[in-house]
Amino acid sequence: MKNHTSTLDIVKASKSKIEDTDFENLTFGKVFTDHMMECDYVDGAWQTPKIKPYGPLQLDPSAKVFHYGQAVFEGMKAFKDKDDHIWLFRPDENFRRINRSSERLAIPAFPEEYFFSALEELLKIDKDWIKKGFGNSLYIRPFVIATEEGVSAAPAKKYKFMIICSPAQAYYSGEVRVQFSEKYSRAADGGVGFAKAAGNYAAQFYPTNLAKDAGFQQVIWTDANTHEYLEEAGTMNIFFRVGDKLITAPTSDRILDGVTRKSVITLAEEFNIPLEVRRVKVKEIIDAAKSGELKEIFGTGTATVINPIRGFGYAGEKYELPKLEDSYAKVFKDKLMKIQYNETEDKYGWRYAVK
Ligand SMILES: *Cc1c(COP(=O)(O)O)cnc(C)c1O
């Protein structure tokens, strides 16, 4: 069946995979819904977006994405409330950010009306994949790749903007301990750290494997010049609680401007939690850990919302954090999830109804 609307071409899958999906035992990001969105950039313009059955792509082996990593992505979620209404959380932020990432990678901007109309249509077509219940969601992965054939090192003239969706359960990543980086860096001044550029993540795998061999699950990156300041984790911004005060690093061209981070900063004000947005010295965190003043470290990001960190390692020493009953991490996570699932007032206008 083929539907033509003026702004969207829709081809429906002949058979749904949903019956074969075990929603009780999902591995994050492994199963995808029946449909995907695909939009080509050719002849200097984004063409009509298409929704079509999820499936493999055929690309020329010389396509520039394979050689020069001209690729960016986003991560967002859709939630279903008790009355089967579907909600997104601050999707305008993700839309603006993918175009900021694209600009830095010399990829043409994607039109806002294409993004929202195609995303909403895709969510409506695959709505049965969004399960109700606190913690269940649909992880949405928009991305852009350079598809033009030819191995000359220059920006491509052809791209694909795509959206794929994967059902997700409450994310429990186990007890997370992190290593403060002393040698490797993820981003540098004037670089692409602020962008969700594919290559940023590939470059983290090797040092993260070394951290894993040393007993940690993730790395907290330090500034590339001195390694004296804590910046962020691979896919999460980081907050430190010293006494009752929260501290997080300012965003910059090295640090990603996370939607969850931004939301926590707003909520901290609402909850009267003292918060400082400033550079965070490794030394002050080590000192606070030694004196017992370091109460919490947590990461913020769409996949986990808030990810409490149990301990960290630095310069061959290991530090454990106290187990708190009333952690800030829990307070923020509860509030954010209640907003996301339409279970509380949304006074900042963060929820976006998919109608
Ligand atoms: C995606 C990401 C985050 C978190 O951003 P959210 O918008 O909160 O999901 C933080 N740091 C990096 C490096 C990221 O890629």
Tab-separated table of C-alpha atoms and ligand atoms in Angstrom:
chain	number	residue	atom	x	y	z
A	1	MET	CA	0.000	0.000	0.000
A	2	LYS	CA	1.382	3.379	-0.909
A	3	ASN	CA	0.071	6.632	0.513
A	4	HIS	CA	0.944	9.963	-0.991
A	5	THR	CA	0.699	13.094	1.040
A	6	SER	CA	2.292	16.291	-0.142
A	7	THR	CA	5.089	16.093	2.431
A	8	LEU	CA	5.547	12.386	3.058
A	9	ASP	CA	5.657	9.106	1.095
A	10	ILE	CA	4.478	6.156	3.134
A	11	VAL	CA	4.977	2.470	2.334
A	12	LYS	CA	3.698	0.136	5.048
A	13	ALA	CA	5.369	-3.112	6.065
A	14	SER	CA	3.440	-6.145	4.826
A	15	LYS	CA	3.860	-7.932	8.163
A	16	SER	CA	4.641	-6.650	11.647
A	17	LYS	CA	7.501	-8.129	13.696
A	18	ILE	CA	5.840	-7.129	16.934
A	19	GLU	CA	4.471	-10.597	17.746
A	20	ASP	CA	8.021	-11.992	17.646
A	21	THR	CA	9.339	-9.370	20.071
A	22	ASP	CA	9.827	-10.186	23.749
A	23	PHE	CA	9.115	-6.851	25.415
A	24	GLU	CA	10.051	-8.241	28.838
A	25	ASN	CA	13.627	-9.005	27.817
A	26	LEU	CA	14.832	-6.213	25.593
A	27	THR	CA	18.515	-5.507	25.159
A	28	PHE	CA	18.970	-1.761	24.700
A	29	GLY	CA	19.068	-0.753	21.030
A	30	LYS	CA	18.925	-4.234	19.504
A	31	VAL	CA	15.352	-4.557	18.235
A	32	PHE	CA	13.840	-2.029	15.846
A	33	THR	CA	10.233	-1.242	14.952
A	34	ASP	CA	8.526	-2.092	11.664
A	35	HIS	CA	9.214	1.227	9.932
A	36	MET	CA	11.911	3.827	9.454
A	37	MET	CA	12.142	7.315	8.011
A	38	GLU	CA	14.513	8.058	5.162
A	39	CYS	CA	15.080	11.351	3.380
A	40	ASP	CA	17.708	11.956	0.690
A	41	TYR	CA	19.613	15.120	0.027
A	42	VAL	CA	20.408	15.390	-3.703
A	43	ASP	CA	20.764	18.249	-6.196
A	44	GLY	CA	21.143	20.704	-3.344
A	45	ALA	CA	17.830	19.921	-1.630
A	46	TRP	CA	16.205	17.543	0.836
A	47	GLN	CA	13.692	15.438	-1.094
A	48	THR	CA	10.289	14.218	0.105
A	49	PRO	CA	10.767	12.169	3.331
A	50	LYS	CA	9.734	8.514	3.115
A	51	ILE	CA	8.429	6.163	5.734
A	52	LYS	CA	9.096	2.593	4.722
A	53	PRO	CA	9.628	-0.886	6.168
A	54	TYR	CA	12.714	-1.106	8.391
A	55	GLY	CA	15.535	-2.752	6.496
A	56	PRO	CA	19.121	-2.635	5.243
A	57	LEU	CA	20.547	0.158	3.110
A	58	GLN	CA	22.461	-0.281	-0.079
A	59	LEU	CA	25.343	2.168	-0.398
A	60	ASP	CA	28.318	2.453	-2.678
A	61	PRO	CA	31.480	1.208	-0.894
A	62	SER	CA	33.109	4.558	-1.650
A	63	ALA	CA	30.336	6.517	0.140
A	64	LYS	CA	32.064	9.212	2.155
A	65	VAL	CA	30.559	8.187	5.473
A	66	PHE	CA	32.686	5.026	5.396
A	67	HIS	CA	35.939	6.876	4.775
A	68	TYR	CA	35.698	10.261	6.472
A	69	GLY	CA	33.068	9.708	9.136
A	70	GLN	CA	30.808	12.488	7.962
A	71	ALA	CA	27.934	11.423	10.214
A	72	VAL	CA	25.945	12.827	13.137
A	73	PHE	CA	23.116	11.466	15.272
A	74	GLU	CA	20.610	12.208	18.014
A	75	GLY	CA	19.007	10.242	20.843
A	76	MET	CA	15.491	10.913	22.118
A	77	LYS	CA	12.545	9.004	23.555
A	78	ALA	CA	8.779	8.663	23.172
A	79	PHE	CA	6.586	7.734	26.149
A	80	LYS	CA	3.022	6.431	26.416
A	81	ASP	CA	0.836	7.597	29.303
A	82	LYS	CA	-1.987	5.711	31.056
A	83	ASP	CA	-4.494	6.932	28.468
A	84	ASP	CA	-2.398	5.792	25.488
A	85	HIS	CA	-1.287	9.311	24.580
A	86	ILE	CA	2.222	9.546	23.146
A	87	TRP	CA	4.666	12.191	24.354
A	88	LEU	CA	8.119	13.389	23.433
A	89	PHE	CA	10.419	15.238	25.830
A	90	ARG	CA	11.796	18.580	24.584
A	91	PRO	CA	12.179	17.346	20.961
A	92	ASP	CA	12.851	20.887	19.722
A	93	GLU	CA	16.177	20.670	21.580
A	94	ASN	CA	17.148	17.514	19.709
A	95	PHE	CA	16.079	18.998	16.415
A	96	ARG	CA	18.187	22.109	16.922
A	97	ARG	CA	21.134	20.078	18.163
A	98	ILE	CA	21.265	17.715	15.179
A	99	ASN	CA	21.464	20.741	12.906
A	100	ARG	CA	24.224	22.259	15.083
A	101	SER	CA	26.097	18.959	14.832
A	102	SER	CA	25.478	18.849	11.079
A	103	GLU	CA	26.753	22.384	10.583
A	104	ARG	CA	30.056	21.511	12.283
A	105	LEU	CA	30.433	18.466	10.013
A	106	ALA	CA	29.570	20.504	6.876
A	107	ILE	CA	26.259	18.628	6.445
A	108	PRO	CA	23.258	20.641	5.182
A	109	ALA	CA	20.599	21.519	7.779
A	110	PHE	CA	17.417	19.431	7.830
A	111	PRO	CA	14.087	21.324	7.611
A	112	GLU	CA	12.114	21.528	10.858
A	113	GLU	CA	8.739	20.752	9.287
A	114	TYR	CA	10.117	17.562	7.675
A	115	PHE	CA	11.611	16.454	10.979
A	116	PHE	CA	8.458	16.862	13.033
A	117	SER	CA	5.911	15.669	10.470
A	118	ALA	CA	7.931	12.570	9.582
A	119	LEU	CA	8.779	11.748	13.204
A	120	GLU	CA	5.179	12.077	14.355
A	121	GLU	CA	3.885	9.981	11.468
A	122	LEU	CA	6.499	7.302	12.168
A	123	LEU	CA	5.500	7.212	15.848
A	124	LYS	CA	1.828	6.909	14.953
A	125	ILE	CA	2.480	4.078	12.494
A	126	ASP	CA	4.613	2.195	15.038
A	127	LYS	CA	2.631	3.239	18.126
A	128	ASP	CA	2.029	-0.337	19.297
A	129	TRP	CA	5.788	-0.612	19.864
A	130	ILE	CA	5.549	2.029	22.604
A	131	LYS	CA	4.552	0.163	25.752
A	132	LYS	CA	2.834	1.749	28.706
A	133	GLY	CA	4.364	1.593	32.160
A	134	PHE	CA	6.981	3.594	34.024
A	135	GLY	CA	10.350	2.892	32.442
A	136	ASN	CA	9.074	1.610	29.103
A	137	SER	CA	9.761	3.875	26.151
A	138	LEU	CA	10.674	4.010	22.505
A	139	TYR	CA	14.257	5.089	21.919
A	140	ILE	CA	14.447	7.242	18.790
A	141	ARG	CA	17.647	7.510	16.811
A	142	PRO	CA	17.731	10.192	14.095
A	143	PHE	CA	20.997	10.286	12.122
A	144	VAL	CA	22.558	11.740	8.995
A	145	ILE	CA	25.193	10.084	6.792
A	146	ALA	CA	27.166	11.232	3.758
A	147	THR	CA	26.180	8.879	0.941
A	148	GLU	CA	27.933	10.403	-2.043
A	149	GLU	CA	30.267	7.974	-3.774
A	150	GLY	CA	33.942	8.877	-4.220
A	151	VAL	CA	36.941	8.823	-1.895
A	152	SER	CA	38.085	12.403	-2.326
A	153	ALA	CA	38.298	14.077	1.100
A	154	ALA	CA	35.647	16.752	0.673
A	155	PRO	CA	32.123	17.210	2.000
A	156	ALA	CA	29.591	15.024	0.199
A	157	LYS	CA	26.915	16.346	-2.120
A	158	LYS	CA	24.498	13.559	-1.135
A	159	TYR	CA	23.185	12.603	2.314
A	160	LYS	CA	20.558	10.475	3.986
A	161	PHE	CA	18.633	11.683	7.037
A	162	MET	CA	17.067	8.704	8.771
A	163	ILE	CA	15.071	7.930	11.901
A	164	ILE	CA	14.980	4.445	13.404
A	165	CYS	CA	13.210	3.450	16.630
A	166	SER	CA	13.920	0.797	19.229
A	167	PRO	CA	11.661	-0.255	22.129
A	168	ALA	CA	13.400	0.161	25.483
A	169	GLN	CA	12.771	-0.914	29.054
A	170	ALA	CA	13.845	0.884	32.215
A	171	TYR	CA	17.579	1.154	31.846
A	172	TYR	CA	19.533	-0.472	34.606
A	173	SER	CA	23.211	-0.372	33.859
A	174	GLY	CA	24.336	-2.162	37.010
A	175	GLU	CA	26.648	-0.478	39.489
A	176	VAL	CA	28.696	2.037	37.588
A	177	ARG	CA	32.219	2.945	38.580
A	178	VAL	CA	34.139	5.427	36.471
A	179	GLN	CA	37.760	6.215	35.820
A	180	PHE	CA	38.918	9.835	35.683
A	181	SER	CA	41.024	10.089	32.547
A	182	GLU	CA	44.682	10.994	33.044
A	183	LYS	CA	45.962	10.535	29.530
A	184	TYR	CA	43.307	10.231	26.824
A	185	SER	CA	40.908	12.987	25.745
A	186	ARG	CA	37.561	12.943	23.960
A	187	ALA	CA	37.451	16.563	22.842
A	188	ALA	CA	39.664	19.597	22.403
A	189	ASP	CA	39.173	23.334	22.045
A	190	GLY	CA	37.961	24.144	18.554
A	191	GLY	CA	37.029	20.512	17.957
A	192	VAL	CA	33.748	18.615	17.682
A	193	GLY	CA	33.090	17.603	21.305
A	194	PHE	CA	29.832	19.596	21.404
A	195	ALA	CA	28.482	17.712	18.381
A	196	LYS	CA	26.973	14.253	18.371
A	197	ALA	CA	29.453	13.342	15.650
A	198	ALA	CA	29.879	9.591	15.091
A	199	GLY	CA	33.681	9.751	15.313
A	200	ASN	CA	33.584	11.112	18.870
A	201	TYR	CA	32.241	7.775	20.057
A	202	ALA	CA	34.575	5.544	18.036
A	203	ALA	CA	37.521	7.420	19.534
A	204	GLN	CA	36.362	6.597	23.068
A	205	PHE	CA	36.127	2.821	22.654
A	206	TYR	CA	39.818	2.042	23.042
A	207	PRO	CA	40.474	4.093	26.216
A	208	THR	CA	37.156	2.856	27.630
A	209	ASN	CA	38.295	-0.737	27.052
A	210	LEU	CA	41.452	0.036	29.032
A	211	ALA	CA	39.284	1.431	31.846
A	212	LYS	CA	37.151	-1.721	31.704
A	213	ASP	CA	40.260	-3.887	32.054
A	214	ALA	CA	41.022	-1.881	35.203
A	215	GLY	CA	37.550	-2.572	36.645
A	216	PHE	CA	35.571	0.511	35.588
A	217	GLN	CA	32.541	0.734	33.283
A	218	GLN	CA	33.092	4.234	31.926
A	219	VAL	CA	35.550	7.097	31.690
A	220	ILE	CA	35.023	10.637	32.880
A	221	TRP	CA	36.974	12.748	30.457
A	222	THR	CA	39.191	15.543	31.645
A	223	ASP	CA	40.246	18.643	29.710
A	224	ALA	CA	42.722	17.839	26.951
A	225	ASN	CA	45.217	20.562	27.920
A	226	THR	CA	45.894	19.793	31.579
A	227	HIS	CA	43.727	16.787	32.558
A	228	GLU	CA	43.033	18.732	35.758
A	229	TYR	CA	39.345	19.430	35.134
A	230	LEU	CA	36.484	16.928	34.925
A	231	GLU	CA	34.301	17.418	31.855
A	232	GLU	CA	31.802	14.675	31.000
A	233	ALA	CA	31.354	10.958	30.341
A	234	GLY	CA	31.086	9.350	26.913
A	235	THR	CA	27.337	9.760	26.539
A	236	MET	CA	26.385	11.575	29.746
A	237	ASN	CA	26.976	14.919	31.382
A	238	ILE	CA	28.224	14.651	34.960
A	239	PHE	CA	27.119	16.231	38.250
A	240	PHE	CA	28.998	16.145	41.551
A	241	ARG	CA	27.347	16.675	44.926
A	242	VAL	CA	29.702	18.064	47.554
A	243	GLY	CA	27.871	18.543	50.850
A	244	ASP	CA	24.471	19.848	49.712
A	245	LYS	CA	25.855	21.645	46.692
A	246	LEU	CA	25.718	20.378	43.113
A	247	ILE	CA	28.492	21.196	40.652
A	248	THR	CA	28.621	20.593	36.923
A	249	ALA	CA	30.956	21.791	34.194
A	250	PRO	CA	29.780	24.521	31.802
A	251	THR	CA	29.040	23.500	28.222
A	252	SER	CA	31.585	24.597	25.653
A	253	ASP	CA	32.881	23.419	22.305
A	254	ARG	CA	34.273	20.399	24.189
A	255	ILE	CA	31.176	19.453	26.191
A	256	LEU	CA	27.847	18.335	24.813
A	257	ASP	CA	24.844	20.494	25.719
A	258	GLY	CA	22.667	17.675	27.105
A	259	VAL	CA	18.895	18.078	27.309
A	260	THR	CA	18.815	16.087	30.551
A	261	ARG	CA	21.617	18.228	32.033
A	262	LYS	CA	19.727	21.384	31.131
A	263	SER	CA	16.539	20.009	32.688
A	264	VAL	CA	18.328	19.028	35.926
A	265	ILE	CA	19.748	22.553	36.196
A	266	THR	CA	16.224	24.006	35.920
A	267	LEU	CA	14.828	21.523	38.463
A	268	ALA	CA	17.675	22.203	40.918
A	269	GLU	CA	16.504	25.798	41.031
A	270	GLU	CA	12.898	24.704	41.588
A	271	PHE	CA	13.994	22.361	44.420
A	272	ASN	CA	16.239	25.038	45.980
A	273	ILE	CA	19.293	22.858	45.546
A	274	PRO	CA	22.390	25.053	45.410
A	275	LEU	CA	24.080	24.568	42.056
A	276	GLU	CA	27.317	25.867	40.588
A	277	VAL	CA	28.000	25.652	36.866
A	278	ARG	CA	31.757	26.017	36.706
A	279	ARG	CA	34.906	24.058	35.971
A	280	VAL	CA	35.353	21.119	38.334
A	281	LYS	CA	38.876	20.346	39.479
A	282	VAL	CA	39.886	16.691	39.817
A	283	LYS	CA	41.738	17.690	42.977
A	284	GLU	CA	38.678	19.205	44.694
A	285	ILE	CA	36.668	16.028	44.045
A	286	ILE	CA	39.474	13.812	45.390
A	287	ASP	CA	39.764	16.057	48.463
A	288	ALA	CA	35.991	15.995	48.975
A	289	ALA	CA	35.990	12.190	48.654
A	290	LYS	CA	38.740	11.932	51.270
A	291	SER	CA	37.013	14.293	53.707
A	292	GLY	CA	33.656	12.546	53.275
A	293	GLU	CA	32.028	15.633	51.761
A	294	LEU	CA	31.546	14.041	48.338
A	295	LYS	CA	28.015	12.636	48.544
A	296	GLU	CA	27.109	11.768	44.977
A	297	ILE	CA	28.236	11.656	41.391
A	298	PHE	CA	25.645	11.051	38.713
A	299	GLY	CA	25.449	11.132	34.943
A	300	THR	CA	22.566	12.599	32.930
A	301	GLY	CA	21.459	11.476	29.476
A	302	THR	CA	18.376	10.422	27.538
A	303	ALA	CA	19.045	6.670	27.672
A	304	THR	CA	19.391	6.356	31.472
A	305	VAL	CA	17.854	9.714	32.535
A	306	ILE	CA	19.974	9.814	35.717
A	307	ASN	CA	22.730	7.296	36.285
A	308	PRO	CA	24.127	7.188	39.838
A	309	ILE	CA	27.821	6.431	40.045
A	310	ARG	CA	29.008	4.163	42.855
A	311	GLY	CA	32.705	4.947	42.802
A	312	PHE	CA	35.638	6.194	40.804
A	313	GLY	CA	39.301	5.658	40.218
A	314	TYR	CA	42.116	8.107	39.749
A	315	ALA	CA	45.920	7.781	39.774
A	316	GLY	CA	45.783	4.153	40.879
A	317	GLU	CA	43.466	4.865	43.845
A	318	LYS	CA	39.845	3.742	44.121
A	319	TYR	CA	37.140	5.719	45.887
A	320	GLU	CA	33.641	4.563	46.886
A	321	LEU	CA	30.653	6.843	47.327
A	322	PRO	CA	28.213	6.568	50.251
A	323	LYS	CA	24.837	4.852	49.675
A	324	LEU	CA	22.231	7.559	50.284
A	325	GLU	CA	18.537	7.081	51.029
A	326	ASP	CA	17.427	10.449	49.702
A	327	SER	CA	19.868	11.088	46.895
A	328	TYR	CA	19.547	14.020	44.543
A	329	ALA	CA	19.848	11.462	41.736
A	330	LYS	CA	16.594	9.832	42.804
A	331	VAL	CA	14.759	13.134	43.287
A	332	PHE	CA	15.682	14.318	39.780
A	333	LYS	CA	14.946	10.983	38.140
A	334	ASP	CA	11.481	10.716	39.742
A	335	LYS	CA	10.542	14.228	38.747
A	336	LEU	CA	11.832	13.962	35.184
A	337	MET	CA	10.100	10.631	34.613
A	338	LYS	CA	6.811	11.912	36.023
A	339	ILE	CA	6.982	14.797	33.568
A	340	GLN	CA	7.900	12.464	30.708
A	341	TYR	CA	5.014	10.053	31.447
A	342	ASN	CA	2.443	12.839	31.903
A	343	GLU	CA	1.999	12.053	35.594
A	344	THR	CA	2.633	15.537	36.880
A	345	GLU	CA	2.267	19.145	35.909
A	346	ASP	CA	4.610	20.300	33.138
A	347	LYS	CA	5.231	23.870	34.104
A	348	TYR	CA	8.150	24.398	31.746
A	349	GLY	CA	6.327	23.107	28.662
A	350	TRP	CA	8.760	20.237	28.139
A	351	ARG	CA	6.204	17.663	27.017
A	352	TYR	CA	5.279	17.498	23.340
A	353	ALA	CA	2.074	15.663	22.414
A	354	VAL	CA	2.139	13.385	19.361
A	355	LYS	CA	-1.378	13.742	18.024
B	1	LIG	C1	24.013	12.541	24.095
B	1	LIG	C2	25.106	12.925	25.022
B	1	LIG	C3	24.863	13.450	26.306
B	1	LIG	C4	23.483	13.526	26.902
B	1	LIG	O1	22.624	14.373	26.226
B	1	LIG	P1	21.037	14.271	26.441
B	1	LIG	O2	20.517	15.315	25.551
B	1	LIG	O3	20.786	14.544	27.881
B	1	LIG	O4	20.641	12.885	26.054
B	1	LIG	C5	25.950	13.884	27.053
B	1	LIG	N1	27.205	13.789	26.587
B	1	LIG	C6	27.485	13.267	25.368
B	1	LIG	C7	28.889	13.215	24.918
B	1	LIG	C8	26.453	12.814	24.560
B	1	LIG	O5	26.718	12.281	23.377
